[in-house]
Short mmCIF file of C-alpha atoms in Angstrom, two decimals:
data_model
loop_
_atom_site.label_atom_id
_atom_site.label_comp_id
_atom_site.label_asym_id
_atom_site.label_seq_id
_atom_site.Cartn_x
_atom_site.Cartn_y
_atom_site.Cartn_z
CA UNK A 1 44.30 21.76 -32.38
CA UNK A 2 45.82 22.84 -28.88
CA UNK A 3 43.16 22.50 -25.75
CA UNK A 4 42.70 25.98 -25.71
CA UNK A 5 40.81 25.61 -28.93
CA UNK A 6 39.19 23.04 -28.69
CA UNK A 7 37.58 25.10 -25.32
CA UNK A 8 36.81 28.16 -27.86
CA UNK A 9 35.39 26.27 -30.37
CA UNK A 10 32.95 24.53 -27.96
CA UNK A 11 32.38 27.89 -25.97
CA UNK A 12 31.21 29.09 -29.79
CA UNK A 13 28.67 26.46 -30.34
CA UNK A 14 27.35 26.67 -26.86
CA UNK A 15 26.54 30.21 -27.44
CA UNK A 16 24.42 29.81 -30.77
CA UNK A 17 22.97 26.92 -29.36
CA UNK A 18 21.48 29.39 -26.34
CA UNK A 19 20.71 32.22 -29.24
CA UNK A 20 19.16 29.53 -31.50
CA UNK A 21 17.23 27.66 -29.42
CA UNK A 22 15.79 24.37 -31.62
CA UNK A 23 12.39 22.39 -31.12
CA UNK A 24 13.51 20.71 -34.50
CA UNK A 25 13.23 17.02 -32.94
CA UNK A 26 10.62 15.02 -31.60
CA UNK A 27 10.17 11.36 -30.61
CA UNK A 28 6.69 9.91 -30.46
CA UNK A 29 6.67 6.60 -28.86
CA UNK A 30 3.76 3.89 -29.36
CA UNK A 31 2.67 2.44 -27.19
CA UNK A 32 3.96 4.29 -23.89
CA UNK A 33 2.72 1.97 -21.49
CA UNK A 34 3.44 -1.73 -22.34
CA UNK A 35 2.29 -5.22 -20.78
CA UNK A 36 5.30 -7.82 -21.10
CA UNK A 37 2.52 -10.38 -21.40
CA UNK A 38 0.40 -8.84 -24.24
CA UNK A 39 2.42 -6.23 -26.00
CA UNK A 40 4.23 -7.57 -28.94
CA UNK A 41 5.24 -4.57 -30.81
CA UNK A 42 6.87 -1.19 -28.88
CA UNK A 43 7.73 1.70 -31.47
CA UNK A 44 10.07 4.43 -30.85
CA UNK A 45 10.70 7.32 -33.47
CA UNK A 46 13.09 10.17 -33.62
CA UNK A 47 11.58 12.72 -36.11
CA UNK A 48 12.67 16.13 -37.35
CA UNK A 49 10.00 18.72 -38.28
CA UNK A 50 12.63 21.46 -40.40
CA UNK A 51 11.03 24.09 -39.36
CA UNK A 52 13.57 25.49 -37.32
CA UNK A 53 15.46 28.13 -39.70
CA UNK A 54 18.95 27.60 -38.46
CA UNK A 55 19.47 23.90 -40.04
CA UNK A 56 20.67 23.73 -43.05
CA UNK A 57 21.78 19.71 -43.09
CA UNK A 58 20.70 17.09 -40.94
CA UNK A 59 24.38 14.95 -40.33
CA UNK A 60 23.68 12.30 -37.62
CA UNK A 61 20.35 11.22 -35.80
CA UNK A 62 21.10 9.39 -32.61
CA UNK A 63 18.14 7.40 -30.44
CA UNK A 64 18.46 5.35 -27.52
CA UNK A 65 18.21 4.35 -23.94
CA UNK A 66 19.04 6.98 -21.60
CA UNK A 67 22.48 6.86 -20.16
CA UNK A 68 23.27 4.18 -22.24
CA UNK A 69 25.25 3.10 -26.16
CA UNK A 70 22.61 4.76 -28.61
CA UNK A 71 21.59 3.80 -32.17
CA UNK A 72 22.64 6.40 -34.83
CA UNK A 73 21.73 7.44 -38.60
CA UNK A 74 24.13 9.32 -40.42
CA UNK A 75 24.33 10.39 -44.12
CA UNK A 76 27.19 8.35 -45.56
CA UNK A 77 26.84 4.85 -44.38
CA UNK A 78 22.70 3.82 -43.36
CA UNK A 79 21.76 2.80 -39.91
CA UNK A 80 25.06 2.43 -37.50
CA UNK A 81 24.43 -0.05 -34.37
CA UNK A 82 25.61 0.17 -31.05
CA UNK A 83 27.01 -1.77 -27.93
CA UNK A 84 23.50 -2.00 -26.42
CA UNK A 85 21.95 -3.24 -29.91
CA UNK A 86 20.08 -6.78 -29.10
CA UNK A 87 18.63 -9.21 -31.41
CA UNK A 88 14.96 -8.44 -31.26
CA UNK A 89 15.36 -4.59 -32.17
CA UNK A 90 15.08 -3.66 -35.72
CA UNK A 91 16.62 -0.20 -36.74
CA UNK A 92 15.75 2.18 -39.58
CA UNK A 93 15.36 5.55 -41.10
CA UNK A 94 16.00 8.15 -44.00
CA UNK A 95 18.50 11.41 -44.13
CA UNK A 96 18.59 14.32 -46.48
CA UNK A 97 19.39 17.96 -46.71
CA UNK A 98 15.53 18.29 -46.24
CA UNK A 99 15.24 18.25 -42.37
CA UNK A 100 11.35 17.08 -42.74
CA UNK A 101 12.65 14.06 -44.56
CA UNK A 102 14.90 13.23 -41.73
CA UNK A 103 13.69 9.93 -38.84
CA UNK A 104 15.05 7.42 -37.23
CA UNK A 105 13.01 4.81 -35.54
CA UNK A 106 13.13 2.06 -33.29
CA UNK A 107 11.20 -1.43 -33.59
CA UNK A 108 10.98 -3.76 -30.20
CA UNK A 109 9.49 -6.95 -30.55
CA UNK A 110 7.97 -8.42 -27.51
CA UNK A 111 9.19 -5.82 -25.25
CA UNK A 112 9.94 -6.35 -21.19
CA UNK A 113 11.62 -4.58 -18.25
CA UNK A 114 14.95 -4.17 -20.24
CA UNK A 115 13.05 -2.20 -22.54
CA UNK A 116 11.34 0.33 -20.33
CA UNK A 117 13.02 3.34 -18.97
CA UNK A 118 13.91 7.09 -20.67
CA UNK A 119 14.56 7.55 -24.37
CA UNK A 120 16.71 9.70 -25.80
CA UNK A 121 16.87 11.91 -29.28
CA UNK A 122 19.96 13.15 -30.37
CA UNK A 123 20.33 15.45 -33.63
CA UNK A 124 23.61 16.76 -35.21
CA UNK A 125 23.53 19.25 -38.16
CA UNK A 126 25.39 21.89 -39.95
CA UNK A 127 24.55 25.58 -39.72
CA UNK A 128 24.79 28.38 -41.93
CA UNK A 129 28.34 29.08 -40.27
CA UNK A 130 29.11 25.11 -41.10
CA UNK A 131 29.48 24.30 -38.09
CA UNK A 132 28.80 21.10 -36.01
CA UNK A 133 26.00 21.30 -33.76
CA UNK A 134 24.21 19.27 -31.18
CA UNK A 135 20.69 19.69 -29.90
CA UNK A 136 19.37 16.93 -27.19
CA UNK A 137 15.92 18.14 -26.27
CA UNK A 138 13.77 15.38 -26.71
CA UNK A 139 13.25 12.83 -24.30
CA UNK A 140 9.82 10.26 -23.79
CA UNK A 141 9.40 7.26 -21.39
CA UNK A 142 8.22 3.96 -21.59
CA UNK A 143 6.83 2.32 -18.45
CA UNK A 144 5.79 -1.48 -17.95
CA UNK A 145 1.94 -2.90 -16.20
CA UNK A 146 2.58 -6.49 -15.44
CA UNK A 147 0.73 -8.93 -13.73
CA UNK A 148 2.04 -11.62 -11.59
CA UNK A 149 0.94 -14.49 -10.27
CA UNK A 150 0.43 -13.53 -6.86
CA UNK A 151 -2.16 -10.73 -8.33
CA UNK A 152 -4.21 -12.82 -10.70
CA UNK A 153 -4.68 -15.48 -7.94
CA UNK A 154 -5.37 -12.73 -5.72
CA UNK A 155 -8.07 -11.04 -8.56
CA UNK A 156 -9.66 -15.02 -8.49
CA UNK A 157 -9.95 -15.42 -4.98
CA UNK A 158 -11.59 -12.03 -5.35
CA UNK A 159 -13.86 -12.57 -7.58
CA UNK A 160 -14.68 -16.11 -6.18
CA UNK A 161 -15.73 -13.73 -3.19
CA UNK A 162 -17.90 -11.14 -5.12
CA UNK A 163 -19.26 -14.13 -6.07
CA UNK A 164 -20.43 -15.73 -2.74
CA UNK A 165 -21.23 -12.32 -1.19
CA UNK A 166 -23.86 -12.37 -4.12
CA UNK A 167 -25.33 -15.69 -3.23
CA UNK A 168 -25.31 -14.36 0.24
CA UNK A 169 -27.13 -10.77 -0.27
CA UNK A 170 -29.22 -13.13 -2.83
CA UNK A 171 -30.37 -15.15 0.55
CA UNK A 172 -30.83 -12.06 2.16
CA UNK A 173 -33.47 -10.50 -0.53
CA UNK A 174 -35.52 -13.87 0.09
CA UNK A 175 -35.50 -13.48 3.71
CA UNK A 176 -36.46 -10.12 3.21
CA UNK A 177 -39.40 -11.36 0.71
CA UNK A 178 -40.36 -13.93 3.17
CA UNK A 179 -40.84 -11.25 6.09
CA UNK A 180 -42.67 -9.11 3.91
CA UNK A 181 -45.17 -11.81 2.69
CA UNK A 182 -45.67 -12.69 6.73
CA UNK A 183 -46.19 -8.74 7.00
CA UNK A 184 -49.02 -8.78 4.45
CA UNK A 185 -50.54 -11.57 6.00
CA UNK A 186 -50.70 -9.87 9.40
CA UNK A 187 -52.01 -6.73 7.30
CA UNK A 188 -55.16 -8.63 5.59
CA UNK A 189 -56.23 -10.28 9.35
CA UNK A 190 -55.65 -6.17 10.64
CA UNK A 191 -58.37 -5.29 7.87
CA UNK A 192 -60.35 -8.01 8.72
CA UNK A 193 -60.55 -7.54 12.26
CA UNK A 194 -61.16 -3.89 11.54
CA UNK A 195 -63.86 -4.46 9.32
CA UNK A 196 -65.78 -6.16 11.94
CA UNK A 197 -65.10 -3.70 14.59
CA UNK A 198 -66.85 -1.29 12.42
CA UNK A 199 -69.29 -3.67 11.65
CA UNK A 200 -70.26 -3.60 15.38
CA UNK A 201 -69.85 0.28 15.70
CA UNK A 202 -72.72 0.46 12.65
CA UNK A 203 -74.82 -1.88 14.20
CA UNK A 204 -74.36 -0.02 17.16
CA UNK A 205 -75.42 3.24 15.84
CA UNK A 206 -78.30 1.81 14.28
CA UNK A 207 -79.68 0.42 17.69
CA UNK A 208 -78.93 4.11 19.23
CA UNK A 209 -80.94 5.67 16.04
CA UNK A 210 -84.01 2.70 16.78
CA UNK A 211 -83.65 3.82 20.09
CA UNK A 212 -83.86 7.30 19.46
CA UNK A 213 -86.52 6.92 17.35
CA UNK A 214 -88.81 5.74 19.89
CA UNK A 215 -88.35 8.54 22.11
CA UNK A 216 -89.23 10.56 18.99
CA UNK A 217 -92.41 9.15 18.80
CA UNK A 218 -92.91 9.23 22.47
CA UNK A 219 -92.36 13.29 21.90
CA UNK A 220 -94.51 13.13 19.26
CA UNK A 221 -97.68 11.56 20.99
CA UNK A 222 -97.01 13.42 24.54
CA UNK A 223 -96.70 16.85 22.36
CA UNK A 224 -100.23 15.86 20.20
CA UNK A 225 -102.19 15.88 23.38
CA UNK A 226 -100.57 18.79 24.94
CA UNK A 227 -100.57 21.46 22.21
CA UNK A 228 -103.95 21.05 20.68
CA UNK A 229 -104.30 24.60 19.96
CA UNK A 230 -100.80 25.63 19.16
CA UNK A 231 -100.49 24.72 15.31
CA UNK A 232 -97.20 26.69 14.84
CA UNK A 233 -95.24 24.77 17.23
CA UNK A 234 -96.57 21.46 15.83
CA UNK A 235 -95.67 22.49 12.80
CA UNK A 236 -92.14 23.14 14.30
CA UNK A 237 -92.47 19.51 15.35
CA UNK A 238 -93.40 18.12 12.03
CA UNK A 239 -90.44 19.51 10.50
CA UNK A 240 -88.64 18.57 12.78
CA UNK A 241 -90.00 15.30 12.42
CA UNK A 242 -89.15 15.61 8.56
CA UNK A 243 -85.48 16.59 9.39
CA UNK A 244 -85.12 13.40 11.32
CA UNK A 245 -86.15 11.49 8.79
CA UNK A 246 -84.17 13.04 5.92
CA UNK A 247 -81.13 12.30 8.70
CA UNK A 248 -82.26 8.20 8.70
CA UNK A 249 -82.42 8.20 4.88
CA UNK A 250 -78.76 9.70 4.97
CA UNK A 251 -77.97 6.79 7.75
CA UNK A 252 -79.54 4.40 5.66
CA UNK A 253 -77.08 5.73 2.38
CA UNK A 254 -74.49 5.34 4.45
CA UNK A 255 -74.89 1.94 5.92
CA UNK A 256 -74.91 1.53 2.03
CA UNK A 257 -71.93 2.67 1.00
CA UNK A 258 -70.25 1.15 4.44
CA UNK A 259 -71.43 -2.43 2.56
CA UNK A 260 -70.19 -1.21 -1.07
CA UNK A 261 -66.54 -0.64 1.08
CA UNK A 262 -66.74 -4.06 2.65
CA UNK A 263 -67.30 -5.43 -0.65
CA UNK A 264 -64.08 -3.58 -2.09
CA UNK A 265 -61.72 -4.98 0.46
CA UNK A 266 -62.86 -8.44 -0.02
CA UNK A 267 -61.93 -7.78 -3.91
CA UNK A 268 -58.25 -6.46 -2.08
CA UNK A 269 -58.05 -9.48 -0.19
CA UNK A 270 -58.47 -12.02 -3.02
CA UNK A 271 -56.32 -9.87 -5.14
CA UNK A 272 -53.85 -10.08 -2.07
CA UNK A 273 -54.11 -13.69 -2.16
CA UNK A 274 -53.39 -13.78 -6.12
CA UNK A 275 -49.98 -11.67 -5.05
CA UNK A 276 -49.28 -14.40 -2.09
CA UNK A 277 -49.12 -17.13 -4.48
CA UNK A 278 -47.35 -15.55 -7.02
CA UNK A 279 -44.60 -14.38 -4.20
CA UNK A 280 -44.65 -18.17 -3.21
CA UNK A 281 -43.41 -18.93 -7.07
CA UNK A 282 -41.00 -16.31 -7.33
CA UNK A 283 -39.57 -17.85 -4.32
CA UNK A 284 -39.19 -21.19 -5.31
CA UNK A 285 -37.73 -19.88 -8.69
CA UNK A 286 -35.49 -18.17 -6.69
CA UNK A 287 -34.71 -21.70 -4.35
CA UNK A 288 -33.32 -23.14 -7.77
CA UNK A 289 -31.33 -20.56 -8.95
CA UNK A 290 -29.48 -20.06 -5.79
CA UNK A 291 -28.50 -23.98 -5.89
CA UNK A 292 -27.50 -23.71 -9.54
CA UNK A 293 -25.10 -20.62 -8.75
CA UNK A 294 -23.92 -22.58 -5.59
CA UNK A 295 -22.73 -25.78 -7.78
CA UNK A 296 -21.22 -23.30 -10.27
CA UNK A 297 -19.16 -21.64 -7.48
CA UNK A 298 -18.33 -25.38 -6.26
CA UNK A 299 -16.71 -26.09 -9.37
CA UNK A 300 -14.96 -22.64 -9.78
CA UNK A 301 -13.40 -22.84 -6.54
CA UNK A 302 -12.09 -26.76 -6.86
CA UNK A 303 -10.60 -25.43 -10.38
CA UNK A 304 -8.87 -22.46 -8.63
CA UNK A 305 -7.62 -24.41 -6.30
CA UNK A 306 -6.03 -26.22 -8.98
CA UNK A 307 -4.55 -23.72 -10.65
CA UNK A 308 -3.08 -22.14 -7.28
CA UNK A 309 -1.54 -25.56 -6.72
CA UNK A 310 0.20 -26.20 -10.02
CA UNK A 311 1.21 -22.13 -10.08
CA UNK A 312 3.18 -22.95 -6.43
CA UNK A 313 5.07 -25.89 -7.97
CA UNK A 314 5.68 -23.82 -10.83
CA UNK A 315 7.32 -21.05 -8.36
CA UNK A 316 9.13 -23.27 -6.16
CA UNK A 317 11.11 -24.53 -9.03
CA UNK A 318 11.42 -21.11 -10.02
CA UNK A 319 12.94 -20.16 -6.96
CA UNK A 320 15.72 -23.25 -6.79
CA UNK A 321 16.67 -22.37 -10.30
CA UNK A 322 17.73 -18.80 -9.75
CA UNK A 323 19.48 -19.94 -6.17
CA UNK A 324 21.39 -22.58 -8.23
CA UNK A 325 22.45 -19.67 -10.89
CA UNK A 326 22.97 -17.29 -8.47
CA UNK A 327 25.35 -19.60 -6.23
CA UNK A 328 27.23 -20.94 -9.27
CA UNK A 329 27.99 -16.83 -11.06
CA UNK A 330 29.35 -16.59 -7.30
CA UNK A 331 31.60 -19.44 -7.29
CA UNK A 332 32.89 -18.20 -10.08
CA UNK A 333 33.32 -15.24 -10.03
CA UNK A 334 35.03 -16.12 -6.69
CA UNK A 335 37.56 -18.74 -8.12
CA UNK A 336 38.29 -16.56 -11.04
CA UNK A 337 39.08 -13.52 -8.65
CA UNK A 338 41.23 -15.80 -6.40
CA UNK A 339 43.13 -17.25 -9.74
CA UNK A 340 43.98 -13.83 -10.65
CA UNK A 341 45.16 -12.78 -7.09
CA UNK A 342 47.86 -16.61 -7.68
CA UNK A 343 49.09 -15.03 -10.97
CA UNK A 344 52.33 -12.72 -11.06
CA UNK A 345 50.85 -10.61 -14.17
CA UNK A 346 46.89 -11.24 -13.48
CA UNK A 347 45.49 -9.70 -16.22
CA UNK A 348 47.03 -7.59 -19.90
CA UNK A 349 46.06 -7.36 -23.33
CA UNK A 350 47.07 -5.87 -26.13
CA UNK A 351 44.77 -5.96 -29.16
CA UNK A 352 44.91 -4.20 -32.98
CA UNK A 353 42.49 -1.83 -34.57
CA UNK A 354 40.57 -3.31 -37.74
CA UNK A 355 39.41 -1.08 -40.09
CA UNK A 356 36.26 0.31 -39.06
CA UNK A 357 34.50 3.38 -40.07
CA UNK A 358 33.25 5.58 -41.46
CA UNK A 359 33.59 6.94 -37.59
CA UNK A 360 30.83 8.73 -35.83
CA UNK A 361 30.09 10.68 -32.55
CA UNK A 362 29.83 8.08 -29.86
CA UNK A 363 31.58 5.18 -31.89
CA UNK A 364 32.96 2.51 -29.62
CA UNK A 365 36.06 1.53 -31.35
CA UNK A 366 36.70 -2.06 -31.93
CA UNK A 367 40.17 -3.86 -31.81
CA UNK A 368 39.12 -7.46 -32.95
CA UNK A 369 42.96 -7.92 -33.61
CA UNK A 370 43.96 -9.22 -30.49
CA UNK A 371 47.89 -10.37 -29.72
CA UNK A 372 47.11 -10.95 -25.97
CA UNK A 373 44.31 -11.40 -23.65
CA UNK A 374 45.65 -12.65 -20.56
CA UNK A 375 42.49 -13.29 -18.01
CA UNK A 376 40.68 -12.96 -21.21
CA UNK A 377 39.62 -9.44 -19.77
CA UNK A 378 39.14 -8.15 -23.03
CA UNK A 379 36.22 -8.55 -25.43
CA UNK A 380 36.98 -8.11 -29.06
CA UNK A 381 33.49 -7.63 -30.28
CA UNK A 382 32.55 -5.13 -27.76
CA UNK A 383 35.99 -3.26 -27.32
CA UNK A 384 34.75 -3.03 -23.98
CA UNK A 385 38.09 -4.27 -20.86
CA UNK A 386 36.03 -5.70 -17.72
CA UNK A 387 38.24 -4.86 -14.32
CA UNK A 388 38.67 -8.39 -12.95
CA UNK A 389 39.86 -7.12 -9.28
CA UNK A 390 40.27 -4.11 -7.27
CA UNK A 391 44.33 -2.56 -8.10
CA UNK A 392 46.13 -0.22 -10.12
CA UNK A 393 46.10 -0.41 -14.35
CA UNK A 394 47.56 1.05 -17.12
CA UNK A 395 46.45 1.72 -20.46
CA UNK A 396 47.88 2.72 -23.58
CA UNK A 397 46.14 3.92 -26.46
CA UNK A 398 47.88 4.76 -30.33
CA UNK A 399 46.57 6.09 -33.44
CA UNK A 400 47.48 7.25 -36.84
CA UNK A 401 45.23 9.35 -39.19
CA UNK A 402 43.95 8.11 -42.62
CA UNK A 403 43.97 11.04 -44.98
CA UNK A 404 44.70 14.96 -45.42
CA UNK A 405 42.15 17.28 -43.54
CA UNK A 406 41.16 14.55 -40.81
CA UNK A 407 40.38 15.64 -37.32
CA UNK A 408 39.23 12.63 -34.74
CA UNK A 409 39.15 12.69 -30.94
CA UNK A 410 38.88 9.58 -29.07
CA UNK A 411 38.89 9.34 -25.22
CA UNK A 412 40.16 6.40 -23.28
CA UNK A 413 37.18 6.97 -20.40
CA UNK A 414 34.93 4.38 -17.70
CA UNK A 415 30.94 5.13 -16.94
CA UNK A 416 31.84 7.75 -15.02
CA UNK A 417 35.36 10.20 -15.92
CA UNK A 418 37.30 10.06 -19.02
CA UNK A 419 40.89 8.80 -18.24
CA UNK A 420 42.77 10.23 -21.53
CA UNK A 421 41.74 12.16 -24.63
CA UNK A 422 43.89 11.15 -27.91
CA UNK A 423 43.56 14.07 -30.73
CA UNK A 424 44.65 13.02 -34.58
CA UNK A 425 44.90 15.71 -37.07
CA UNK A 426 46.25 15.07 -40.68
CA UNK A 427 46.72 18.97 -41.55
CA UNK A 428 49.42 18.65 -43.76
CA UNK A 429 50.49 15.27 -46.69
CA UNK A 430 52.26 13.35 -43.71
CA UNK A 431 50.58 11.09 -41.70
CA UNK A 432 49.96 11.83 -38.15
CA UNK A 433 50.34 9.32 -35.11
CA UNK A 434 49.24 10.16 -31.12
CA UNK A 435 49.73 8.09 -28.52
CA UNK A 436 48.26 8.65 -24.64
CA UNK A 437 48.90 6.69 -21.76
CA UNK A 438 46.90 6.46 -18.22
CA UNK A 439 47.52 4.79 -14.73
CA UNK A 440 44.30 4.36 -12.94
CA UNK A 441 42.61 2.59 -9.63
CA UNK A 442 39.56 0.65 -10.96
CA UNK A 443 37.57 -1.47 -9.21
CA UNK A 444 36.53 -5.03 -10.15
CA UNK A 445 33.83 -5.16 -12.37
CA UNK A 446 34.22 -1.68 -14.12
CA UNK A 447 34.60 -1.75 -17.52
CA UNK A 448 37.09 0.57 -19.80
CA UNK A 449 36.42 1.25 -23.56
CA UNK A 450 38.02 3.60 -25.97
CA UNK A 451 34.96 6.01 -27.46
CA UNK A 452 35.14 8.81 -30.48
CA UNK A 453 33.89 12.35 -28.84
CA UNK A 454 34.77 14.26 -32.45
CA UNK A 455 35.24 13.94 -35.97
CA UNK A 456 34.85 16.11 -39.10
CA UNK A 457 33.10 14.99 -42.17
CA UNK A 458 36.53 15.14 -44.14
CA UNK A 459 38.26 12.36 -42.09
CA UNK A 460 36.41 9.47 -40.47
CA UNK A 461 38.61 7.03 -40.34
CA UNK A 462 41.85 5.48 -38.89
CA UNK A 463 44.68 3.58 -40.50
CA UNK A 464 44.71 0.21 -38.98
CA UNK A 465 46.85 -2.88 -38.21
CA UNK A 466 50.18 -1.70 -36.66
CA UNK A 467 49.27 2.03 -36.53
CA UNK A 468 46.65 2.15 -34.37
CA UNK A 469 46.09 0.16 -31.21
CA UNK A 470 44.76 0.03 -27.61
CA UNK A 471 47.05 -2.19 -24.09
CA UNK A 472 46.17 -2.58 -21.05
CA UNK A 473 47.22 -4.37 -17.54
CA UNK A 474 47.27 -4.78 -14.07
CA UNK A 475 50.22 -3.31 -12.01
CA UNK A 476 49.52 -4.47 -8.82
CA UNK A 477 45.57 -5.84 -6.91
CA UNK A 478 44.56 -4.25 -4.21
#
């Protein structure tokens, strides 16, 4: 098919894509948080509801890392791996016409900090026009709560002092308690001393009444011999004599009731007492506890220190190991840079396709046939070319198609462009063969792969051996 097309067909599906919008996938992740120290199980599923009216048949499920080689179902073959596929990931799931049938899901065992990060669901299905679709809509992420040493020595020392600042608040309460007993003290000899203050104020009164009393009865006589033959004012007098001594019987009640109070706060000072000497208990009890929790925090602090001692060893060697790795991945990479530099031709392969397939969106092909691998630049098993050095390279990339109706694009591409796009199309009963060819600056370290970007149910294959094949070299370092 010519480029123009290709560009129409796409254009097509990009349109009912935007008319038809899908919320046909999900992916549910469990848990979503992990710990690298406790987790040992991470889940990750890619499920499809069918409830969207426009698919008619689920072809391909794809789930994986973000930005990286995915994982992908599809109908004829099981569970397809790819590049970024490592040992302790277990892949599965189920496709049929019935879109609600349809999952995909990922298994981590004892996940860590390669794990985390975005994941992506991917579904591709057929429409009621039969055509190919895409829809990437959902996406979930998985984050990581660790705890390193530095933090749980930290949350120790911590605790250690939450611990002391109890002991100390602890010492405070009994000082407190202690003041507060000394208070009361000082409170009892304030109602004793008042008690006898108002002991003498009675006693007091009562000589003042005594006193008065006489003058009464001085009245009384002087006003006998003066007012013989006035009877109405003595009886004024005797009633008034009456009213002062109704007022002596009321002194005399309350002298009474002044002597029931004094015998009520001697029962509040002996019940004072009884509180004194149990205070004096509580405190001792008190005494003892305080030196049992100060051993305790003796012996938690000597084991912490310890443990803080043996954890430092621990990250000192640490520390030298990953210097030592670190200084010997530069000294080689280094040499092997400055080897390739000596060499006239630093660094070519040329490698044959092995019959893979069936072929998928995505599919890394794989040329495990390899002729030559000078620098051993190439990797068989990944079909993945590492740069070795900064220059100028050429690749050359050759296919033939494997049976009558066949459509596959493959592009020669890096992480970041697409260098060449090979189509193969078996239209008629003759085999067809493509070739493409690119001349590229890379830098060292970049890595070049050949990757399928389309194929039709019909024809999912390539022929192999001789027919198809992928060479590359280095013209000239920079």
């Amino acid at each position: 098919m010519p480029p123009s097309g290709i560009l129409l067909l796409n254009l097509v599906i990009m349109v009912m894509a935007y008319m038809h919008p899908s919320q046909a996938v999900q992916i549910e992740v469990n848990p979503a948080v992990i710990n690298e120290m406790v987790t040992q199980k991470l889940s990750v599923t890619c499920v499809c509801d069918g409830s969207d009216y426009w698919i008619k048949n689920v072809v391909t499920l794809k789930l994986g890392k973000k930005g990286q080689e995915p994982i992908a179902l599809y109908s004829q073959g099981g569970v397809s791996t790819g590049a970024g596929m490592k040992h302790n990931i277990k892949a599965e799931g189920h496709i049929e016409k019935d879109a609600s049938k349809s999952f995909l899901r990922l298994t981590i065992k004892n996940p860590g900090v390669d794990d985390m990060g975005t994941y992506v669901c991917q579904v591709y299905y057929v429409d009621e026009a039969s055509l190919l679709m895409k829809d990437e809509i959902a996406e979930a992420n998985i984050t990581i709560n660790n705890e390193d040493t530095s933090t749980i020595l930290a949350n120790l020392m911590k605790e250690m002092s939450d611990l002391k600042e109890t002991v100390q608040q602890q010492g405070i309460v009994i000082q407190k308690q202690t003041k507060l007993m000394s208070r009361q003290k000082d409170n009892v000899e304030k109602q004793e001393n008042t008690t006898k203050t108002t002991n003498a104020v009675l006693q007091e009164k009562v000589l003042f009444l005594e006193s008065r009393l006489d003058e009464t009865n001085d009245i009384v006589n002087q006003q006998k011999n003066t007012i013989c033959n006035q009877e109405l004012k003595q009886n004024d007098q005797e009633m008034k004599l009456k009213e002062q001594e109704m007022k002596l019987k009321g002194q005399d009640m309350k002298l009474k009731e002044n002597e029931m109070k004094l015998k009520g706060q001697e029962m509040k000072l002996k019940d004072q007492e009884m509180k004194f000497k149990d205070l004096e208990s509580v405190l001792e009890q008190q005494n003892q506890s305080f030196s049992d929790h100060t051993n305790i925090l003796d012996g938690k602090f000597n084991e912490l220190f310890i443990q803080q001692a043996k954890l430092s060893e621990r990250s000192v060697f640490a520390l030298s190991r990953i210097h030592e790795l670190d200084e010997k991945e530069k000294n080689d990479i280094q040499s092997r840079r400055e080897f390739i530099k000596k060499e006239s031709v630093s660094s070519a392969f040329f490698a044959r396709y092995t019959n893979e397939g069936p072929l998928t969106v995505g599919h890394i092909l794989k040329f495990k046939e390899v002729l030559e691998n000078i620098g051993n630049d190439f990797n068989k098993d990944t079909g993945l070319y590492t740069v070795p050095v900064d220059g100028l390279y050429v690749f050359n990339l050759f296919a033939m198609s494997y049976i009558k109706g066949s459509r596959i694009l493959v592009a020669v591409q890096t992480s970041d462009k697409i260098l060449a796009v090979l189509l193969v199309e078996h239209a008629t009963d003759v085999y067809d063969q493509s070739s493409v060819s690119a001349v590229i600056k890379l830098k060292a370290d970049q890595k070049v792969w050949c990757q399928v970007h389309d194929v039709n149910r019909v024809g999912n294959r390539l022929h192999n051996s001789v027919y198809t094949g992928l060479a590359g070299y280095l013209i000239r370092p920079f």
